[in-house]
Amino acid sequence: MLRVSQVKQSIEEPIEQLPKHICKKLRIRERDLIRFSIYRESIDARRRPIQFSYVVDCEVACEKQILRKKLADVHLVEDVAFSLPQKGETKLQHRPVVIGFGPGGMFAALLLARAGYRPIVLERGQSLDPRIESVRRYWQGGPLDPKGNVQFGEGGAGTFSDGKLTTRSKDPRCHQVLKELVHFGAPKEIIYQAHPHIGTDILVDVVRALREEVIRYGGEIHFESTVEDFCLEEGKLKGLIVNGKRIDCEQAILAIGHSARDTMECLYGHSMEMQAKAFAVGVRVEHPQTLIDEQMYGAYAGHPRLGAASYRLTCRADNGRGVYTFCMCPGGVVVPAASKEGEVVVNGMSEHARDQINANSALLVQVTPKDFGEHPLDGIHYQQTLEQKAYELGGRNGCAPAQYTKDFLAGRASATFQEVLPSYARGVHLCDLHALFDAEINAALAQGIRQFDKQIHGFAKLGILTGVESRSSAPLRMLRDPQNLQSNLQGIYPCGEGAGYAGGIVTSAVDGIRCACALIEQFAPCD
């Protein structure tokens, strides 16, 4: 099979014209192109008219002749299908457990179930339907449910953060994750789009379908089942305390996500080896989506083949801190994402259509253990302090503190609502966000806003900031053996974003695959 890159097509041409451009690139007749599939699609907005740029995999009638031409952007590839590893010889005494049913836990459970291991999944949060209702009530001003919120429940935090699947990882298993999501009902375009996106409204059905397949292959999924403690003997896992009752277990994949702070503290108390790591904190910044479309696409803004425009911006502040946008949600909303009363946390999400009036993105500044301490749990305490401070600044009723970008740059509190209205569902309290962060973070945020305004004119004048975005990633890493992926507590496999080994839906899912494969390679299923 040939992989052909840099296949260009004008935005004004229908996708049905793509074979013509492939054949031109390969210098062959159209009848010699047997079949092709799109491997990657991206938008080149630097030129006018705007072009689509494709990477395609082709089966042709004259492959050897083409390879002899040594054409630029053409090379031979093998279509390597993913396969489960060979099972180990040591028989498990009990069924393996997967703790958490976010992306890492879902894909670990899926592989174990298909391989015949009949995993038991323990998810502290609610299943989708009651979880959606709990989140709706909270967003409408009701109380926060610790078992049903944006952080905890079926599908993990990604269920309510847009279903964005962008990753810079080159791991070939990323492609397998996308194919599986399509199998469970996601749009087929996510396999090749440069910035794939499902949308929260569709993602919930994908999660349901994946859950049903785990069950169909013999897995069990228990919701509202919190792992409260770990039973260890001589550093080896022997069981779990779940809702006050013991479950015997020697092998557990720990896919708890970045917000299960009590579990992290419990494992530290059992002497699991951990280390503090760098992460990032900041705010959500919102702009009119029309502004972003016009800045990115010019006269082509609103073109039916383009949809809502997105961006990704980075800079290095004079004080050495990285400043960047993250988890950008075109045509989306800023959502309440706390998992505990007395704290305010924000996140962003879009539905599949991306048709809301505002665009939003995390606007983050890097922080390191030098800012919060070298103890493995210091980063958690740092996050909590910011989230509690945001609660105070927001008025102690779940509202979020907010400030217009131009007021932030001028060093004055925002007093009245202006051009862009915040979308945060529980409402905002206008204030001065300088009270939320220290001077270094404030200086880096201000410099980032000014720098990004040079790339997207209006970024500094037509934006509003809402805080606090504090959970872009876990603040610690649970150390594991690079070969068998177990921690120093034998039988526990730290997995995904919460363990410090992933940064989003796709990489978390890939790490779930990786941990499941490590377990399969060592053990055979129990009777």
Short mmCIF file of C-alpha atoms in Angstrom, two decimals:
data_model
loop_
_atom_site.label_atom_id
_atom_site.label_comp_id
_atom_site.label_asym_id
_atom_site.label_seq_id
_atom_site.Cartn_x
_atom_site.Cartn_y
_atom_site.Cartn_z
CA MET A 1 0.00 0.00 0.00
CA LEU A 2 1.23 3.50 -0.84
CA ARG A 3 0.92 6.43 1.52
CA VAL A 4 0.73 9.74 -0.32
CA SER A 5 1.04 13.01 1.56
CA GLN A 6 0.56 16.65 0.57
CA VAL A 7 -2.40 15.95 -1.71
CA LYS A 8 -3.96 19.40 -2.06
CA GLN A 9 -7.53 20.28 -2.91
CA SER A 10 -9.23 23.65 -3.07
CA ILE A 11 -12.00 24.31 -0.59
CA GLU A 12 -14.31 25.02 -3.53
CA GLU A 13 -13.91 21.51 -4.92
CA PRO A 14 -16.15 18.69 -3.71
CA ILE A 15 -14.48 15.79 -1.94
CA GLU A 16 -15.47 13.57 -4.90
CA GLN A 17 -12.69 15.28 -6.89
CA LEU A 18 -9.98 13.96 -4.57
CA PRO A 19 -9.09 10.90 -6.75
CA LYS A 20 -8.12 13.27 -9.54
CA HIS A 21 -5.54 14.97 -7.31
CA ILE A 22 -4.22 11.65 -6.01
CA CYS A 23 -3.62 10.40 -9.54
CA LYS A 24 -1.93 13.66 -10.50
CA LYS A 25 0.41 13.31 -7.54
CA LEU A 26 1.21 9.69 -8.47
CA ARG A 27 1.34 10.45 -12.22
CA ILE A 28 -1.08 7.67 -13.05
CA ARG A 29 -4.41 7.33 -14.85
CA GLU A 30 -7.53 7.33 -12.69
CA ARG A 31 -8.36 3.78 -13.76
CA ASP A 32 -5.08 2.62 -12.15
CA LEU A 33 -6.24 3.83 -8.74
CA ILE A 34 -7.99 0.73 -7.35
CA ARG A 35 -9.06 2.18 -4.00
CA PHE A 36 -7.95 4.71 -1.42
CA SER A 37 -8.73 5.84 2.10
CA ILE A 38 -8.05 9.14 3.80
CA TYR A 39 -5.45 8.78 6.55
CA ARG A 40 -5.30 12.43 7.58
CA GLU A 41 -7.11 15.62 6.59
CA SER A 42 -5.98 19.11 7.58
CA ILE A 43 -6.80 22.66 6.58
CA ASP A 44 -4.12 24.91 5.10
CA ALA A 45 -5.48 28.38 5.86
CA ARG A 46 -2.21 30.14 5.06
CA ARG A 47 -3.04 30.40 1.37
CA ARG A 48 -5.99 31.80 -0.51
CA PRO A 49 -8.09 30.12 -1.57
CA ILE A 50 -7.95 27.92 1.52
CA GLN A 51 -6.87 24.38 0.72
CA PHE A 52 -7.40 20.97 2.26
CA SER A 53 -4.25 18.90 2.58
CA TYR A 54 -4.64 15.11 2.61
CA VAL A 55 -2.56 12.09 3.45
CA VAL A 56 -4.09 9.08 1.71
CA ASP A 57 -3.41 5.35 1.58
CA CYS A 58 -3.77 3.94 -1.91
CA GLU A 59 -3.93 0.58 -3.61
CA VAL A 60 -2.82 0.96 -7.22
CA ALA A 61 -2.34 -1.30 -10.22
CA CYS A 62 1.24 -0.20 -10.81
CA GLU A 63 2.82 0.04 -7.36
CA LYS A 64 6.34 -1.10 -8.33
CA GLN A 65 6.54 1.35 -11.21
CA ILE A 66 5.51 4.23 -8.96
CA LEU A 67 8.09 3.32 -6.31
CA ARG A 68 10.81 3.25 -8.95
CA LYS A 69 9.99 6.89 -9.75
CA LYS A 70 10.97 7.86 -6.17
CA LEU A 71 8.30 10.53 -6.05
CA ALA A 72 8.31 13.04 -3.25
CA ASP A 73 5.65 12.47 -0.58
CA VAL A 74 5.09 8.83 -1.64
CA HIS A 75 6.26 5.81 0.34
CA LEU A 76 5.34 2.21 1.01
CA VAL A 77 3.47 1.32 4.21
CA GLU A 78 2.16 -1.87 5.72
CA ASP A 79 -1.36 -2.02 7.08
CA VAL A 80 -0.56 -3.56 10.46
CA ALA A 81 -3.70 -4.58 12.32
CA PHE A 82 -3.75 -4.42 16.10
CA SER A 83 -3.74 -7.81 17.81
CA LEU A 84 -3.84 -8.93 21.41
CA PRO A 85 -0.59 -10.31 22.85
CA GLN A 86 -0.10 -13.96 23.70
CA LYS A 87 -1.47 -14.83 27.12
CA GLY A 88 0.87 -15.53 29.99
CA GLU A 89 1.11 -18.94 31.64
CA THR A 90 0.50 -17.99 35.29
CA LYS A 91 -3.21 -18.43 35.99
CA LEU A 92 -4.94 -15.67 37.90
CA GLN A 93 -6.55 -16.64 41.21
CA HIS A 94 -9.26 -14.01 40.85
CA ARG A 95 -10.68 -11.91 38.05
CA PRO A 96 -8.71 -8.73 37.33
CA VAL A 97 -10.18 -5.43 38.46
CA VAL A 98 -10.23 -2.13 36.58
CA ILE A 99 -10.62 0.87 38.89
CA GLY A 100 -12.26 3.74 37.01
CA PHE A 101 -14.30 3.83 33.82
CA GLY A 102 -12.88 6.84 32.03
CA PRO A 103 -10.95 6.42 28.75
CA GLY A 104 -8.08 4.45 30.29
CA GLY A 105 -10.36 2.15 32.26
CA MET A 106 -12.81 1.68 29.41
CA PHE A 107 -10.19 0.52 26.93
CA ALA A 108 -8.38 -1.63 29.50
CA ALA A 109 -11.69 -3.31 30.37
CA LEU A 110 -12.61 -3.72 26.71
CA LEU A 111 -9.38 -5.53 25.85
CA LEU A 112 -9.48 -7.73 28.94
CA ALA A 113 -13.10 -8.66 28.25
CA ARG A 114 -12.45 -9.54 24.60
CA ALA A 115 -9.47 -11.65 25.68
CA GLY A 116 -11.64 -13.69 28.05
CA TYR A 117 -10.53 -12.25 31.41
CA ARG A 118 -14.05 -11.15 32.51
CA PRO A 119 -12.82 -8.00 34.29
CA ILE A 120 -14.63 -6.39 37.19
CA VAL A 121 -14.89 -2.62 36.72
CA LEU A 122 -15.32 -0.41 39.79
CA GLU A 123 -16.41 3.17 39.04
CA ARG A 124 -16.97 5.52 41.96
CA GLY A 125 -19.36 7.70 40.00
CA GLN A 126 -22.78 7.16 38.50
CA SER A 127 -23.73 5.48 35.24
CA LEU A 128 -24.51 7.84 32.38
CA ASP A 129 -28.23 8.50 32.75
CA PRO A 130 -28.28 9.46 36.44
CA ARG A 131 -24.92 11.19 36.00
CA ILE A 132 -26.27 13.41 33.21
CA GLU A 133 -29.20 14.35 35.45
CA SER A 134 -26.91 15.11 38.42
CA VAL A 135 -24.71 17.32 36.25
CA ARG A 136 -27.75 19.10 34.82
CA ARG A 137 -29.07 19.88 38.30
CA TYR A 138 -25.69 21.24 39.41
CA TRP A 139 -25.32 23.40 36.31
CA GLN A 140 -28.77 24.83 36.95
CA GLY A 141 -27.80 25.92 40.45
CA GLY A 142 -28.47 22.79 42.50
CA PRO A 143 -26.17 20.97 44.90
CA LEU A 144 -23.06 19.13 43.74
CA ASP A 145 -23.37 15.33 43.78
CA PRO A 146 -20.01 13.75 44.74
CA LYS A 147 -20.94 10.58 42.78
CA GLY A 148 -22.27 12.34 39.69
CA ASN A 149 -20.37 15.35 38.38
CA VAL A 150 -18.09 16.41 35.54
CA GLN A 151 -15.09 14.61 37.04
CA PHE A 152 -16.60 11.33 38.28
CA GLY A 153 -18.89 8.86 36.56
CA GLU A 154 -19.20 6.69 33.48
CA GLY A 155 -16.93 7.89 30.70
CA GLY A 156 -14.73 9.97 32.99
CA ALA A 157 -14.13 13.70 32.75
CA GLY A 158 -13.96 13.48 28.95
CA THR A 159 -17.71 12.81 28.75
CA PHE A 160 -18.36 16.46 29.59
CA SER A 161 -15.41 18.05 27.84
CA ASP A 162 -16.30 17.90 24.19
CA GLY A 163 -14.90 14.54 23.15
CA LYS A 164 -11.82 16.16 21.62
CA LEU A 165 -9.42 13.53 20.32
CA THR A 166 -6.44 15.64 19.29
CA THR A 167 -3.10 14.19 20.27
CA ARG A 168 0.51 14.74 19.26
CA SER A 169 1.44 11.18 20.19
CA LYS A 170 2.79 9.07 17.31
CA ASP A 171 1.85 5.79 19.01
CA PRO A 172 0.13 3.63 16.34
CA ARG A 173 -2.39 2.54 18.95
CA CYS A 174 -3.91 6.03 18.73
CA HIS A 175 -5.32 5.02 15.35
CA GLN A 176 -6.74 1.85 16.89
CA VAL A 177 -8.53 3.92 19.56
CA LEU A 178 -10.16 6.08 16.88
CA LYS A 179 -11.25 3.00 14.93
CA GLU A 180 -12.82 1.53 18.06
CA LEU A 181 -14.70 4.76 18.77
CA VAL A 182 -16.10 4.69 15.24
CA HIS A 183 -17.08 1.05 15.80
CA PHE A 184 -19.09 2.20 18.81
CA GLY A 185 -20.87 4.98 16.94
CA ALA A 186 -18.55 7.97 16.58
CA PRO A 187 -18.47 9.78 13.19
CA LYS A 188 -16.10 7.99 10.80
CA GLU A 189 -14.38 11.28 9.98
CA ILE A 190 -12.56 11.26 13.33
CA ILE A 191 -10.18 8.64 11.94
CA TYR A 192 -8.58 11.12 9.55
CA GLN A 193 -9.38 14.64 10.76
CA ALA A 194 -6.42 16.67 12.01
CA HIS A 195 -8.47 17.83 15.01
CA PRO A 196 -10.96 14.99 15.54
CA HIS A 197 -13.95 15.71 17.72
CA ILE A 198 -17.03 13.71 18.69
CA GLY A 199 -19.08 16.12 20.79
CA THR A 200 -20.56 15.47 24.20
CA ASP A 201 -24.00 14.76 22.75
CA ILE A 202 -22.71 11.86 20.62
CA LEU A 203 -20.00 10.70 23.02
CA VAL A 204 -22.52 9.56 25.62
CA ASP A 205 -23.95 7.01 23.16
CA VAL A 206 -20.44 5.84 22.25
CA VAL A 207 -19.67 5.24 25.93
CA ARG A 208 -22.92 3.28 26.38
CA ALA A 209 -22.12 1.05 23.40
CA LEU A 210 -18.59 0.34 24.67
CA ARG A 211 -19.97 -0.51 28.11
CA GLU A 212 -22.42 -3.00 26.59
CA GLU A 213 -19.62 -4.76 24.72
CA VAL A 214 -17.58 -5.16 27.91
CA ILE A 215 -20.62 -6.76 29.54
CA ARG A 216 -21.37 -8.92 26.48
CA TYR A 217 -17.88 -10.44 26.72
CA GLY A 218 -18.32 -11.32 30.39
CA GLY A 219 -17.16 -8.19 32.18
CA GLU A 220 -18.99 -6.66 35.13
CA ILE A 221 -19.34 -2.91 35.71
CA HIS A 222 -20.27 -1.61 39.14
CA PHE A 223 -21.13 2.08 39.46
CA GLU A 224 -21.15 4.11 42.67
CA SER A 225 -18.47 1.71 43.88
CA THR A 226 -15.61 3.57 45.57
CA VAL A 227 -12.34 1.80 46.30
CA GLU A 228 -11.73 2.98 49.85
CA ASP A 229 -8.61 0.99 50.65
CA PHE A 230 -6.11 -1.53 49.32
CA CYS A 231 -5.38 -4.83 51.10
CA LEU A 232 -1.66 -5.54 50.84
CA GLU A 233 0.56 -8.32 52.14
CA GLU A 234 4.34 -7.92 51.87
CA GLY A 235 3.86 -5.25 49.21
CA LYS A 236 1.52 -7.36 47.08
CA LEU A 237 -2.12 -6.60 46.32
CA LYS A 238 -4.53 -9.12 47.86
CA GLY A 239 -7.84 -7.29 47.86
CA LEU A 240 -9.80 -4.06 47.74
CA ILE A 241 -12.22 -2.47 50.18
CA VAL A 242 -15.17 -1.25 48.12
CA ASN A 243 -18.04 0.54 49.84
CA GLY A 244 -16.99 -1.09 53.10
CA LYS A 245 -16.73 -4.65 51.74
CA ARG A 246 -13.69 -6.65 50.65
CA ILE A 247 -13.17 -7.96 47.11
CA ASP A 248 -10.31 -10.43 46.68
CA CYS A 249 -8.03 -9.30 43.88
CA GLU A 250 -4.35 -9.66 42.97
CA GLN A 251 -4.25 -7.59 39.76
CA ALA A 252 -5.85 -4.15 39.40
CA ILE A 253 -5.49 -1.53 36.68
CA LEU A 254 -5.65 1.84 38.41
CA ALA A 255 -7.36 4.23 35.97
CA ILE A 256 -8.73 6.69 38.51
CA GLY A 257 -8.39 9.97 36.58
CA HIS A 258 -6.75 13.17 37.77
CA SER A 259 -9.34 14.09 40.44
CA ALA A 260 -9.50 11.02 42.70
CA ARG A 261 -7.43 12.76 45.34
CA ASP A 262 -8.52 10.55 48.21
CA THR A 263 -7.31 7.45 46.35
CA MET A 264 -3.96 9.09 45.64
CA GLU A 265 -3.58 9.95 49.32
CA CYS A 266 -4.56 6.40 50.33
CA LEU A 267 -1.94 4.86 48.03
CA TYR A 268 0.72 7.27 49.28
CA GLY A 269 -0.15 6.09 52.78
CA HIS A 270 0.60 2.54 51.58
CA SER A 271 4.05 3.72 50.40
CA MET A 272 3.32 3.67 46.66
CA GLU A 273 6.25 5.38 44.98
CA MET A 274 5.13 8.74 43.55
CA GLN A 275 6.73 11.99 42.56
CA ALA A 276 5.48 15.53 42.09
CA LYS A 277 5.39 16.68 38.48
CA ALA A 278 4.84 19.89 36.56
CA PHE A 279 1.36 20.77 35.34
CA ALA A 280 -0.48 23.99 34.48
CA VAL A 281 -3.11 26.30 35.92
CA GLY A 282 -5.04 29.24 34.56
CA VAL A 283 -8.45 30.27 33.29
CA ARG A 284 -10.93 29.73 30.48
CA VAL A 285 -10.92 32.50 27.89
CA GLU A 286 -14.02 33.12 25.77
CA HIS A 287 -14.40 35.10 22.54
CA PRO A 288 -17.17 35.43 19.98
CA GLN A 289 -16.85 32.48 17.61
CA THR A 290 -17.32 34.88 14.69
CA LEU A 291 -14.10 36.65 15.72
CA ILE A 292 -12.13 33.41 15.65
CA ASP A 293 -13.66 32.36 12.32
CA GLU A 294 -12.84 35.70 10.69
CA GLN A 295 -9.28 35.76 12.03
CA MET A 296 -8.52 32.18 10.98
CA TYR A 297 -10.42 31.98 7.69
CA GLY A 298 -10.88 35.56 6.48
CA ALA A 299 -13.43 35.80 3.67
CA TYR A 300 -14.01 32.04 3.92
CA ALA A 301 -15.45 32.28 7.46
CA GLY A 302 -18.74 30.45 7.55
CA HIS A 303 -17.92 28.25 4.56
CA PRO A 304 -19.92 24.99 4.93
CA ARG A 305 -16.82 22.80 4.54
CA LEU A 306 -14.92 24.56 7.33
CA GLY A 307 -17.19 24.70 10.37
CA ALA A 308 -16.20 26.60 13.50
CA ALA A 309 -12.53 27.56 13.56
CA SER A 310 -10.13 26.52 16.30
CA TYR A 311 -6.67 27.65 17.36
CA ARG A 312 -3.66 26.55 19.34
CA LEU A 313 -1.33 29.23 20.69
CA THR A 314 1.90 29.08 22.71
CA CYS A 315 4.54 31.48 23.93
CA ARG A 316 7.33 31.76 26.50
CA ALA A 317 6.91 34.58 29.01
CA ASP A 318 9.85 36.73 30.06
CA ASN A 319 9.86 35.03 33.46
CA GLY A 320 10.48 31.71 31.72
CA ARG A 321 7.03 30.21 32.11
CA GLY A 322 5.29 28.55 29.21
CA VAL A 323 1.88 30.00 28.38
CA TYR A 324 -0.46 28.11 26.07
CA THR A 325 -4.03 27.42 25.07
CA PHE A 326 -5.39 23.93 25.64
CA CYS A 327 -8.59 21.98 25.07
CA MET A 328 -9.99 24.62 22.71
CA CYS A 329 -13.78 24.34 22.25
CA PRO A 330 -15.12 26.04 19.10
CA GLY A 331 -18.79 26.98 19.39
CA GLY A 332 -18.86 25.68 22.96
CA VAL A 333 -19.46 26.66 26.56
CA VAL A 334 -17.52 26.93 29.81
CA VAL A 335 -18.84 24.36 32.29
CA PRO A 336 -18.80 23.99 36.09
CA ALA A 337 -16.42 21.09 36.79
CA ALA A 338 -15.94 20.93 40.55
CA SER A 339 -16.01 17.57 42.31
CA LYS A 340 -16.32 18.89 45.86
CA GLU A 341 -18.46 21.53 47.54
CA GLY A 342 -16.65 24.74 48.42
CA GLU A 343 -14.52 24.68 45.28
CA VAL A 344 -14.90 26.19 41.81
CA VAL A 345 -13.32 24.49 38.77
CA VAL A 346 -14.00 25.33 35.12
CA ASN A 347 -13.68 23.29 31.96
CA GLY A 348 -14.91 23.61 28.37
CA MET A 349 -17.11 21.51 26.11
CA SER A 350 -18.85 21.54 22.75
CA GLU A 351 -21.56 19.44 21.21
CA HIS A 352 -20.96 17.89 17.82
CA ALA A 353 -22.42 20.83 15.88
CA ARG A 354 -20.17 23.36 17.64
CA ASP A 355 -22.83 25.98 17.05
CA GLN A 356 -22.85 28.02 20.28
CA ILE A 357 -22.08 31.74 20.08
CA ASN A 358 -18.73 31.66 21.92
CA ALA A 359 -15.42 29.92 21.45
CA ASN A 360 -13.50 29.02 24.60
CA SER A 361 -10.12 27.59 25.49
CA ALA A 362 -8.05 26.96 28.56
CA LEU A 363 -5.38 29.65 28.92
CA LEU A 364 -2.70 28.04 31.05
CA VAL A 365 0.64 28.80 32.68
CA GLN A 366 3.13 26.10 33.56
CA VAL A 367 3.84 25.47 37.25
CA THR A 368 6.48 23.15 38.71
CA PRO A 369 7.29 21.65 42.10
CA LYS A 370 9.30 24.82 42.77
CA ASP A 371 5.94 26.61 42.99
CA PHE A 372 4.11 24.19 45.26
CA GLY A 373 6.63 21.78 46.85
CA GLU A 374 8.47 18.54 46.14
CA HIS A 375 6.21 16.29 48.23
CA PRO A 376 4.10 14.08 45.90
CA LEU A 377 0.84 15.42 47.34
CA ASP A 378 1.82 19.11 47.37
CA GLY A 379 0.43 19.66 43.87
CA ILE A 380 -2.99 18.42 45.00
CA HIS A 381 -2.98 20.86 47.90
CA TYR A 382 -1.93 23.67 45.55
CA GLN A 383 -4.87 22.89 43.24
CA GLN A 384 -7.27 22.79 46.18
CA THR A 385 -6.08 26.17 47.44
CA LEU A 386 -6.74 27.76 44.04
CA GLU A 387 -10.15 26.11 43.74
CA GLN A 388 -11.20 27.24 47.21
CA LYS A 389 -9.96 30.76 46.46
CA ALA A 390 -11.99 30.76 43.22
CA TYR A 391 -15.04 29.74 45.27
CA GLU A 392 -14.50 32.70 47.58
CA LEU A 393 -13.96 35.14 44.70
CA GLY A 394 -17.08 33.82 42.96
CA GLY A 395 -19.28 34.66 45.93
CA ARG A 396 -19.43 31.29 47.74
CA ASN A 397 -22.47 30.08 45.81
CA GLY A 398 -20.84 28.14 42.99
CA CYS A 399 -20.54 31.17 40.72
CA ALA A 400 -17.15 31.55 39.06
CA PRO A 401 -14.91 34.62 39.26
CA ALA A 402 -14.53 36.36 35.90
CA GLN A 403 -12.82 39.37 34.38
CA TYR A 404 -12.64 40.85 30.89
CA THR A 405 -9.25 40.50 29.24
CA LYS A 406 -8.79 44.23 28.71
CA ASP A 407 -9.54 44.88 32.39
CA PHE A 408 -7.09 42.16 33.42
CA LEU A 409 -4.38 43.81 31.33
CA ALA A 410 -5.25 47.23 32.80
CA GLY A 411 -5.15 45.88 36.36
CA ARG A 412 -8.71 46.86 37.22
CA ALA A 413 -11.69 44.80 38.32
CA SER A 414 -14.45 44.29 35.77
CA ALA A 415 -17.65 45.98 36.92
CA THR A 416 -20.18 45.54 34.10
CA PHE A 417 -20.85 42.98 31.38
CA GLN A 418 -19.47 43.96 27.98
CA GLU A 419 -19.40 42.70 24.37
CA VAL A 420 -18.91 38.99 25.04
CA LEU A 421 -21.14 37.37 27.65
CA PRO A 422 -19.77 34.46 29.73
CA SER A 423 -21.39 31.05 29.18
CA TYR A 424 -20.61 29.50 32.60
CA ALA A 425 -23.90 27.87 33.57
CA ARG A 426 -23.97 28.76 37.28
CA GLY A 427 -23.23 32.43 36.56
CA VAL A 428 -20.12 34.53 37.17
CA HIS A 429 -19.09 37.23 39.62
CA LEU A 430 -17.09 39.99 37.96
CA CYS A 431 -13.94 40.80 39.92
CA ASP A 432 -10.17 41.17 39.61
CA LEU A 433 -8.61 37.77 38.89
CA HIS A 434 -5.21 39.02 40.00
CA ALA A 435 -6.36 37.99 43.48
CA LEU A 436 -6.49 34.35 42.34
CA PHE A 437 -2.88 33.81 41.28
CA ASP A 438 0.54 34.98 42.38
CA ALA A 439 2.42 37.76 40.63
CA GLU A 440 4.48 35.47 38.37
CA ILE A 441 1.44 33.65 36.98
CA ASN A 442 -0.45 36.91 36.52
CA ALA A 443 2.51 38.41 34.63
CA ALA A 444 2.77 35.33 32.38
CA LEU A 445 -0.98 35.36 31.66
CA ALA A 446 -0.87 39.05 30.75
CA GLN A 447 2.11 38.58 28.44
CA GLY A 448 0.47 35.57 26.83
CA ILE A 449 -2.74 37.50 26.14
CA ARG A 450 -0.79 40.34 24.52
CA GLN A 451 1.29 37.93 22.45
CA PHE A 452 -1.75 35.95 21.29
CA ASP A 453 -3.45 39.19 20.27
CA LYS A 454 -0.74 39.57 17.61
CA GLN A 455 -1.87 36.28 16.09
CA ILE A 456 -5.62 36.64 16.65
CA HIS A 457 -6.48 40.34 16.58
CA GLY A 458 -9.12 40.98 19.22
CA PHE A 459 -7.88 38.26 21.56
CA ALA A 460 -6.98 40.91 24.15
CA LYS A 461 -9.92 43.26 23.59
CA LEU A 462 -12.89 40.95 23.10
CA GLY A 463 -12.31 38.20 25.63
CA ILE A 464 -13.49 37.27 29.10
CA LEU A 465 -11.57 35.11 31.58
CA THR A 466 -13.28 32.67 33.95
CA GLY A 467 -11.44 30.77 36.68
CA VAL A 468 -10.07 28.52 37.77
CA GLU A 469 -8.82 25.94 35.25
CA SER A 470 -6.73 23.74 37.52
CA ARG A 471 -7.16 20.16 36.31
CA SER A 472 -5.59 20.07 32.89
CA SER A 473 -3.48 17.13 34.11
CA ALA A 474 -2.52 15.28 37.27
CA PRO A 475 -0.04 17.02 39.60
CA LEU A 476 1.84 13.80 40.38
CA ARG A 477 3.15 10.65 38.74
CA MET A 478 2.75 7.15 40.18
CA LEU A 479 5.98 5.38 39.32
CA ARG A 480 5.78 2.02 37.55
CA ASP A 481 8.13 -0.58 36.17
CA PRO A 482 8.75 0.19 32.48
CA GLN A 483 8.50 -3.51 31.59
CA ASN A 484 5.50 -4.91 33.47
CA LEU A 485 3.88 -1.50 34.18
CA GLN A 486 3.26 -2.36 37.84
CA SER A 487 4.00 0.00 40.69
CA ASN A 488 6.21 -0.99 43.61
CA LEU A 489 2.95 -2.31 45.09
CA GLN A 490 2.84 -5.51 43.06
CA GLY A 491 -0.39 -6.11 41.18
CA ILE A 492 -1.32 -2.42 40.84
CA TYR A 493 -0.91 -0.94 37.34
CA PRO A 494 -1.00 2.91 37.48
CA CYS A 495 -2.74 3.95 34.27
CA GLY A 496 -3.71 7.00 32.27
CA GLU A 497 -3.98 10.67 33.10
CA GLY A 498 -4.46 10.31 36.84
CA ALA A 499 -1.25 8.31 37.14
CA GLY A 500 0.69 10.87 35.11
CA TYR A 501 1.06 8.85 31.90
CA ALA A 502 -1.41 10.53 29.55
CA GLY A 503 -2.89 13.89 28.62
CA GLY A 504 -6.33 13.51 27.08
CA ILE A 505 -8.88 10.99 25.88
CA VAL A 506 -6.78 9.25 23.23
CA THR A 507 -3.51 8.94 25.14
CA SER A 508 -5.42 7.77 28.23
CA ALA A 509 -7.16 5.11 26.15
CA VAL A 510 -3.81 4.05 24.67
CA ASP A 511 -2.35 3.70 28.15
CA GLY A 512 -5.34 1.57 29.11
CA ILE A 513 -4.52 -0.68 26.15
CA ARG A 514 -0.88 -0.75 27.20
CA CYS A 515 -1.69 -1.77 30.78
CA ALA A 516 -4.20 -4.42 29.70
CA CYS A 517 -1.63 -5.91 27.33
CA ALA A 518 0.98 -5.96 30.11
CA LEU A 519 -1.43 -7.91 32.32
CA ILE A 520 -2.37 -10.32 29.53
CA GLU A 521 1.28 -11.03 28.72
CA GLN A 522 1.92 -12.11 32.33
CA PHE A 523 -1.24 -13.97 33.28
CA ALA A 524 -3.84 -16.40 31.99
CA PRO A 525 -7.52 -15.91 32.91
CA CYS A 526 -8.82 -17.54 36.07
CA ASP A 527 -11.34 -20.37 35.82
#
